[in-house]
Coordinates of C-alpha atoms and ligand atoms in Angstrom, one line a residue:
X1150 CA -4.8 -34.2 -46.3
X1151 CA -8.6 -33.6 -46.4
X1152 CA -10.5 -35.2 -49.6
X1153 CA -12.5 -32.7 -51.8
X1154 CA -15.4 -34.5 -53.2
X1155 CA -16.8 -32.4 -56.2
X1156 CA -19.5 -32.5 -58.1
X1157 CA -19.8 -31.8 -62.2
X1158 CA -23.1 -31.5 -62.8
X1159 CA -22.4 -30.5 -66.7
X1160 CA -25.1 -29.2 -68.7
X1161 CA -28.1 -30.4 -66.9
X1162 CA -30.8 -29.0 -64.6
X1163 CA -33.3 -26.0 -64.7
X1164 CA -33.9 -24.1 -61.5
X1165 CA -36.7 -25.8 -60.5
X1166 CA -35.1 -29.5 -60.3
X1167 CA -31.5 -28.0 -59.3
X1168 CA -33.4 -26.4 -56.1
X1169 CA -34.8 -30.2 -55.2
X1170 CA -31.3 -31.3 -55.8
X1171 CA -29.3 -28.7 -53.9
X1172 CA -31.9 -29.0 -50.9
X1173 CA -31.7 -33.2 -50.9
X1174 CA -27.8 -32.5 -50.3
X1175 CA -28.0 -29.9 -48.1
X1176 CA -30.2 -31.8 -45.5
X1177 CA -27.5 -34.5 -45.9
X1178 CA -24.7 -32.0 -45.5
X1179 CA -26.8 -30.6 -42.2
X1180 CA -25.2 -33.4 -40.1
X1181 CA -21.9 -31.8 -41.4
X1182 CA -19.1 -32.4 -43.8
X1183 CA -17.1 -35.3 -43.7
X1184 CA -14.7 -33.9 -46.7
X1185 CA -14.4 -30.8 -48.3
X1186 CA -17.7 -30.8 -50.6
X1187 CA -18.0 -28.5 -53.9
X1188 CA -20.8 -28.6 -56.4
X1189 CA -20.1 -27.4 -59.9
X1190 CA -23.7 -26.4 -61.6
X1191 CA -24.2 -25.4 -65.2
X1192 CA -23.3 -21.2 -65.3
X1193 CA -27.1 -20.4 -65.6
X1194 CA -27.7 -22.1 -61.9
X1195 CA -24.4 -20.8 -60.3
X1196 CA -26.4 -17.6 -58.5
X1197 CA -29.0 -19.7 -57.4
X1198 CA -27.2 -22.8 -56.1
X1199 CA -24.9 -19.6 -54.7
X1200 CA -28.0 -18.8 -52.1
X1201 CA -29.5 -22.6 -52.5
X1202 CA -26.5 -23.7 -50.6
X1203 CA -25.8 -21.1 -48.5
X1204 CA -24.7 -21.6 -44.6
X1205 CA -24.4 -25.8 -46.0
X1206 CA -20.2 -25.2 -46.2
X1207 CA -20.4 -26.9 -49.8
X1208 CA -19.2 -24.8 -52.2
X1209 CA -19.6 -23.7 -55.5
X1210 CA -18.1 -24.0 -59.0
X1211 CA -17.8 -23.4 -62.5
X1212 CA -17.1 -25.6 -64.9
X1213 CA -15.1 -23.6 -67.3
X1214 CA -13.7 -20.3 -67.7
X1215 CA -12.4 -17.9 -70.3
X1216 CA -8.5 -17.1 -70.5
X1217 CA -9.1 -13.3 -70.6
X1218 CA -10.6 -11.4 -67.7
X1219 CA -13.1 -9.5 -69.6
X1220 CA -13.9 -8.7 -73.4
X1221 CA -15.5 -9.1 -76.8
X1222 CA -16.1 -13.0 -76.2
X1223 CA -19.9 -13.4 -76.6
X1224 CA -21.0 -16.8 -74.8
X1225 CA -18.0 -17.2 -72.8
X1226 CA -17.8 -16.7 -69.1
X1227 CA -14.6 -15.0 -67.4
X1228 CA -13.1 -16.1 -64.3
X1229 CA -14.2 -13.3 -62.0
X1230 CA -17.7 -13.4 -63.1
X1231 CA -17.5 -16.6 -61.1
X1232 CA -16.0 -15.3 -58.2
X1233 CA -18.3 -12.6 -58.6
X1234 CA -21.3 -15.4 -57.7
X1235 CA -19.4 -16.8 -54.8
X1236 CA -17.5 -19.6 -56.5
X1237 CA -14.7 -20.7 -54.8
X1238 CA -13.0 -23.0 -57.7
X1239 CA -13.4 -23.6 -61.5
X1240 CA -12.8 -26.8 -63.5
X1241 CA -10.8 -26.3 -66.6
X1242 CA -9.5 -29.0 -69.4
X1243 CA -12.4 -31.2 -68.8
X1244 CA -12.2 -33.9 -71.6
X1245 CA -15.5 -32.8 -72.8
X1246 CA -14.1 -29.1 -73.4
X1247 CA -10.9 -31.0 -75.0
X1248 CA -13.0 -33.1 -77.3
X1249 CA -15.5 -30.7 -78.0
X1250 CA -13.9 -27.3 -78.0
X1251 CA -10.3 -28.1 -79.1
X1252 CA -8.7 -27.2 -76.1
X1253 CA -5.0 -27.3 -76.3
X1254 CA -3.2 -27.8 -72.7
X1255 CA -1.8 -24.5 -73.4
X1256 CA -5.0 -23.1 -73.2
X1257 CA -5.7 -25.2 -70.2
X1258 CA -3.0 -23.2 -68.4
X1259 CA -4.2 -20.1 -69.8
X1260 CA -7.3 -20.3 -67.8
X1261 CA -6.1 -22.0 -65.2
X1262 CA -3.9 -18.9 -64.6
X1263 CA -7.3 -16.8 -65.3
X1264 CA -8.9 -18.9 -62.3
X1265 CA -5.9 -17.7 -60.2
X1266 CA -6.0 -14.1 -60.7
X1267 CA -9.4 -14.0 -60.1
X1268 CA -8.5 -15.9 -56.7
X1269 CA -10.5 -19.4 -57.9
X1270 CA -8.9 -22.5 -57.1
X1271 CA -8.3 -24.1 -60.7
X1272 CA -9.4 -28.1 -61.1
X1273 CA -6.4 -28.8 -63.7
X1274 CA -8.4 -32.2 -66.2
X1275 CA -6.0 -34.8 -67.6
X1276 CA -6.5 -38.1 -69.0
X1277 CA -5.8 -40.5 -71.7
X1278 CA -8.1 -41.8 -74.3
X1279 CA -9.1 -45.7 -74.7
X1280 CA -6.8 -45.6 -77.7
X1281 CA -3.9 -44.3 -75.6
X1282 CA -4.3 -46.4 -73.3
X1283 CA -4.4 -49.8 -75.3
X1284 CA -1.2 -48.5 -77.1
X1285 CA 0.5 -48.1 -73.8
X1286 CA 0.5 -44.0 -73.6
X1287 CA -1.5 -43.7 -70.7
X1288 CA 1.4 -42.7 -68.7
X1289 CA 3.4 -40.6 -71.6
X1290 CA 0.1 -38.6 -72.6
X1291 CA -1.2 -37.6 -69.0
X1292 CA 2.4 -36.9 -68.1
X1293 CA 2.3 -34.4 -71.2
X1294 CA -0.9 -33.4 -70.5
X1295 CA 0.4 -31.7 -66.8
X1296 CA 3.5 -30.3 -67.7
X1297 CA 1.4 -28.4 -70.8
X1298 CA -1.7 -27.6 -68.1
X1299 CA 0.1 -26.2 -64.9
X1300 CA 0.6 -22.6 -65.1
X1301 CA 3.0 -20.8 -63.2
X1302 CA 2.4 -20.0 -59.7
X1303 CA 0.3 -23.4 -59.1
X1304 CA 0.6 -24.2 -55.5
X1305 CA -1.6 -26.4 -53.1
X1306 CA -4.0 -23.3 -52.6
X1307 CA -5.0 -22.8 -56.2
X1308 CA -4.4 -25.5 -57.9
X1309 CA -6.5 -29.2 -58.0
X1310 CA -5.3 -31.9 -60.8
X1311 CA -8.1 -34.6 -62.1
X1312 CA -7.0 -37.7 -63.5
X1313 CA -10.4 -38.5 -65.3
X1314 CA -9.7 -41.2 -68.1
X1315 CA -11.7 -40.2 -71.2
X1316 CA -12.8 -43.9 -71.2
X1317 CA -13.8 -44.1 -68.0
X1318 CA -16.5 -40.7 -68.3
X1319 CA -19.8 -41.7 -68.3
X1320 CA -19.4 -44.6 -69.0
X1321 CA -19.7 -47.0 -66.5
X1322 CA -16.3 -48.4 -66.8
X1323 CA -13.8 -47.5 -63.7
X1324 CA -10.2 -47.3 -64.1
X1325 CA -9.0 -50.7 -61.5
X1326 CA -7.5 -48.8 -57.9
X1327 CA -3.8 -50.4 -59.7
X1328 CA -4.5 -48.1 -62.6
X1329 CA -5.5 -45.5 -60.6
X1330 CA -2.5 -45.8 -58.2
X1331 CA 0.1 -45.7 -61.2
X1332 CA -0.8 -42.7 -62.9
X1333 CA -1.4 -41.1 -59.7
X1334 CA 2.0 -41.4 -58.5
X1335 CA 3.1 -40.3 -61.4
X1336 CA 1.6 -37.6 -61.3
X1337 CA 2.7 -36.8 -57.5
X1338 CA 6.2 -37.4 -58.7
X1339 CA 5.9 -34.6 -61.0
X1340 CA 4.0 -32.4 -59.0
X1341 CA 6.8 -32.6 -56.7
X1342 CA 9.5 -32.0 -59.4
X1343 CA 7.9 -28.7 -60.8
X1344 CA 6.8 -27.5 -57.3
X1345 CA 8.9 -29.1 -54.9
X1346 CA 7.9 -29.7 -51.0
X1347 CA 4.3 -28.5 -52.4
X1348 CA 3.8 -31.0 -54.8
X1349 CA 2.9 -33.4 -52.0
X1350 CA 0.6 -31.1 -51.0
X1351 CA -1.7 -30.9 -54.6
X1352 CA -4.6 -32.6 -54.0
X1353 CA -5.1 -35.1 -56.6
X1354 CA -8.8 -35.8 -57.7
X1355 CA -9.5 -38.8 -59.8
X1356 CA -12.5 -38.8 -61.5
X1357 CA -14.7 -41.4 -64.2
X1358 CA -17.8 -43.2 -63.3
X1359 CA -17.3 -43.0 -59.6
X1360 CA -20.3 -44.2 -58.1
X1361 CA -21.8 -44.9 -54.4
X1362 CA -20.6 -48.7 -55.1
X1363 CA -16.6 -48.0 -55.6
X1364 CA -16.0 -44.9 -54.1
X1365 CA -14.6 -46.7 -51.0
X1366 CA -12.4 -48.4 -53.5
X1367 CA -11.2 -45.8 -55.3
X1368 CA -10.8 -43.0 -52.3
X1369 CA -8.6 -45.1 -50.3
X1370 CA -5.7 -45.7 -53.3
X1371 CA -2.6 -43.5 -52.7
X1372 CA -2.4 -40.4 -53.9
X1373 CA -6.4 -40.1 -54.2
X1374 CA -7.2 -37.1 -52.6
X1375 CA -10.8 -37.1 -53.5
X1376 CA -13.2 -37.4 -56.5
X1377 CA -14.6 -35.3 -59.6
X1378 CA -17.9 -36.7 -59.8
X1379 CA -19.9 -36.4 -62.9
X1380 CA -23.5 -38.7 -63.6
X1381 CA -23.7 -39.5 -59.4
X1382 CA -23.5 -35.8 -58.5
X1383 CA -27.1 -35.8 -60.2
X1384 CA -28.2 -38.1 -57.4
X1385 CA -28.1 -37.1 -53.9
X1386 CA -28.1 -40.3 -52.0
X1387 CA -25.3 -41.8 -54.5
X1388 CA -23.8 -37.9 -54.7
X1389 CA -23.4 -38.2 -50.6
X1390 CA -22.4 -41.9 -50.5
X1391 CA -19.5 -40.6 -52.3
X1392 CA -18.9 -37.9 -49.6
X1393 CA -19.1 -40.2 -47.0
X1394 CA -16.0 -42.5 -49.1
X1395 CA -14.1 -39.1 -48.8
X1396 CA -13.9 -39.4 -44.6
X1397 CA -11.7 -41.9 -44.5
X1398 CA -9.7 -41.1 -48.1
Ligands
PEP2368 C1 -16.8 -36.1 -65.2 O1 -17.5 -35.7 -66.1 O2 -16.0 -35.4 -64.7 C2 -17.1 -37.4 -64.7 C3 -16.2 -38.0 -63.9 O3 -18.2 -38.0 -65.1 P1 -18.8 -39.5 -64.6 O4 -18.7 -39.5 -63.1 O5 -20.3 -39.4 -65.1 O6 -18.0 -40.5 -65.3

């Protein structure tokens, strides 16, 4: 299946650098796309990176929505306000919104099923902490994590899962391509349990200090379908060395 290569560009960038940025990518995007390519700017940029990468074929993101379609929740931003700016998909569960908002996978399915209804293609976050991990949960945690996340009516069109483990964001360290393997064909397996035939057809992102140095590596385990890109998305030459990983992934 074609890779996705996305970009999370979290809460950094004002227009004025995010223009530099978007235009750096798309002069490397004007040779065209090797892999599906979608850049997910802070909410503030979204309109501008919208018209910034226009005719480029990247897409655009959010990088969290609300449950609700609309309301009396100041701050937040609903899934069709997205769509509204020409995003194409949404990232929901990130670990940071986990850790830092409380979110609950139940939630996570919530706006997943928000993304849906608005016609976004949700990016479904799991992964297990360092602690998890050294106590031999990886498996039993990010298992949990998908059953609780995937809302009903997933299918290969709306739905992306991230394996990003929480010790492996931003930090430098990258889970080893046998890591990476395992829990992806887990999580294949159980894709293809809740959805059937489909399941094989999820793509399956995985995502935690990918850089222009591993990205061959990581792209070309089974079941990796592409990566969520967080610090090197800042960087357009590392940004489209990843890319370039996702032609042959
Ligand atoms: C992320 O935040 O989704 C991420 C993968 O970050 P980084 O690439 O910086 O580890």
């Amino acid at each position: 299946m074609r890779s996705l290569v996305a970009g999370n560009w979290k809460m950094n960038g004002l227009a004025s650098d995010a223009l530099d940025r978007a235009q750096a990518i798309c002069a490397k995007a004007g040779d065209g796309l090797p892999c599906d390519v979608l850049v997910c700017p802070p909410a503030t940029l979204i309109g501008t990176m919208t018209r910034a990468f226009q005719d480029s074929g990247i897409t655009l993101g959010g990088q969290d929505c609300h449950a609700e379609d609309s309301g009396a929740y100041t701050g937040d931003v609903a899934a069709p306000m997205l769509a509204d700016l020409g995003c194409s998909h949404v990232i929901v569960g990130h670990s940071e919104r986990r850790r830092d908002h409380a979110e609950s996978d139940a939630l996570i399915a919530s706006k997943a099923a928000a993304a849906h209804r608005a016609g976004l293609v949700a990016i479904i976050c799991l992964g297990e902490s360092a602690t998890e991990r050294e106590e031999g949960r990886a498996s039993d945690v990010v298992s949990a994590q998908l059953a609780g996340s995937l809302p009903p009516g997933a299918t290969p069109d709306n739905t992306v899962v991230a394996y990003e483990p929480v010790w492996a964001i931003g930090t430098g360290n990258t889970a080893t391509p046998a890591d990476v393997a395992e829990i992806h064909a887990l999580l294949r397996q159980q894709l293809v349990a809740a959805l059937g035939e489909d399941g094989n057809n999820v793509r399956l992102l995985y995502g935690g200090s990918v850089n222009a140095g591993n990205a061959d590596e990581l792209l070309a385990v089974d079941h990796v379908n592409g990566a969520l890109v967080g610090g090197a998305s800042l960087k357009p030459d590392d940004f489209w060395a990843i890319v370039s990983a996702g032609r042959s992934a």
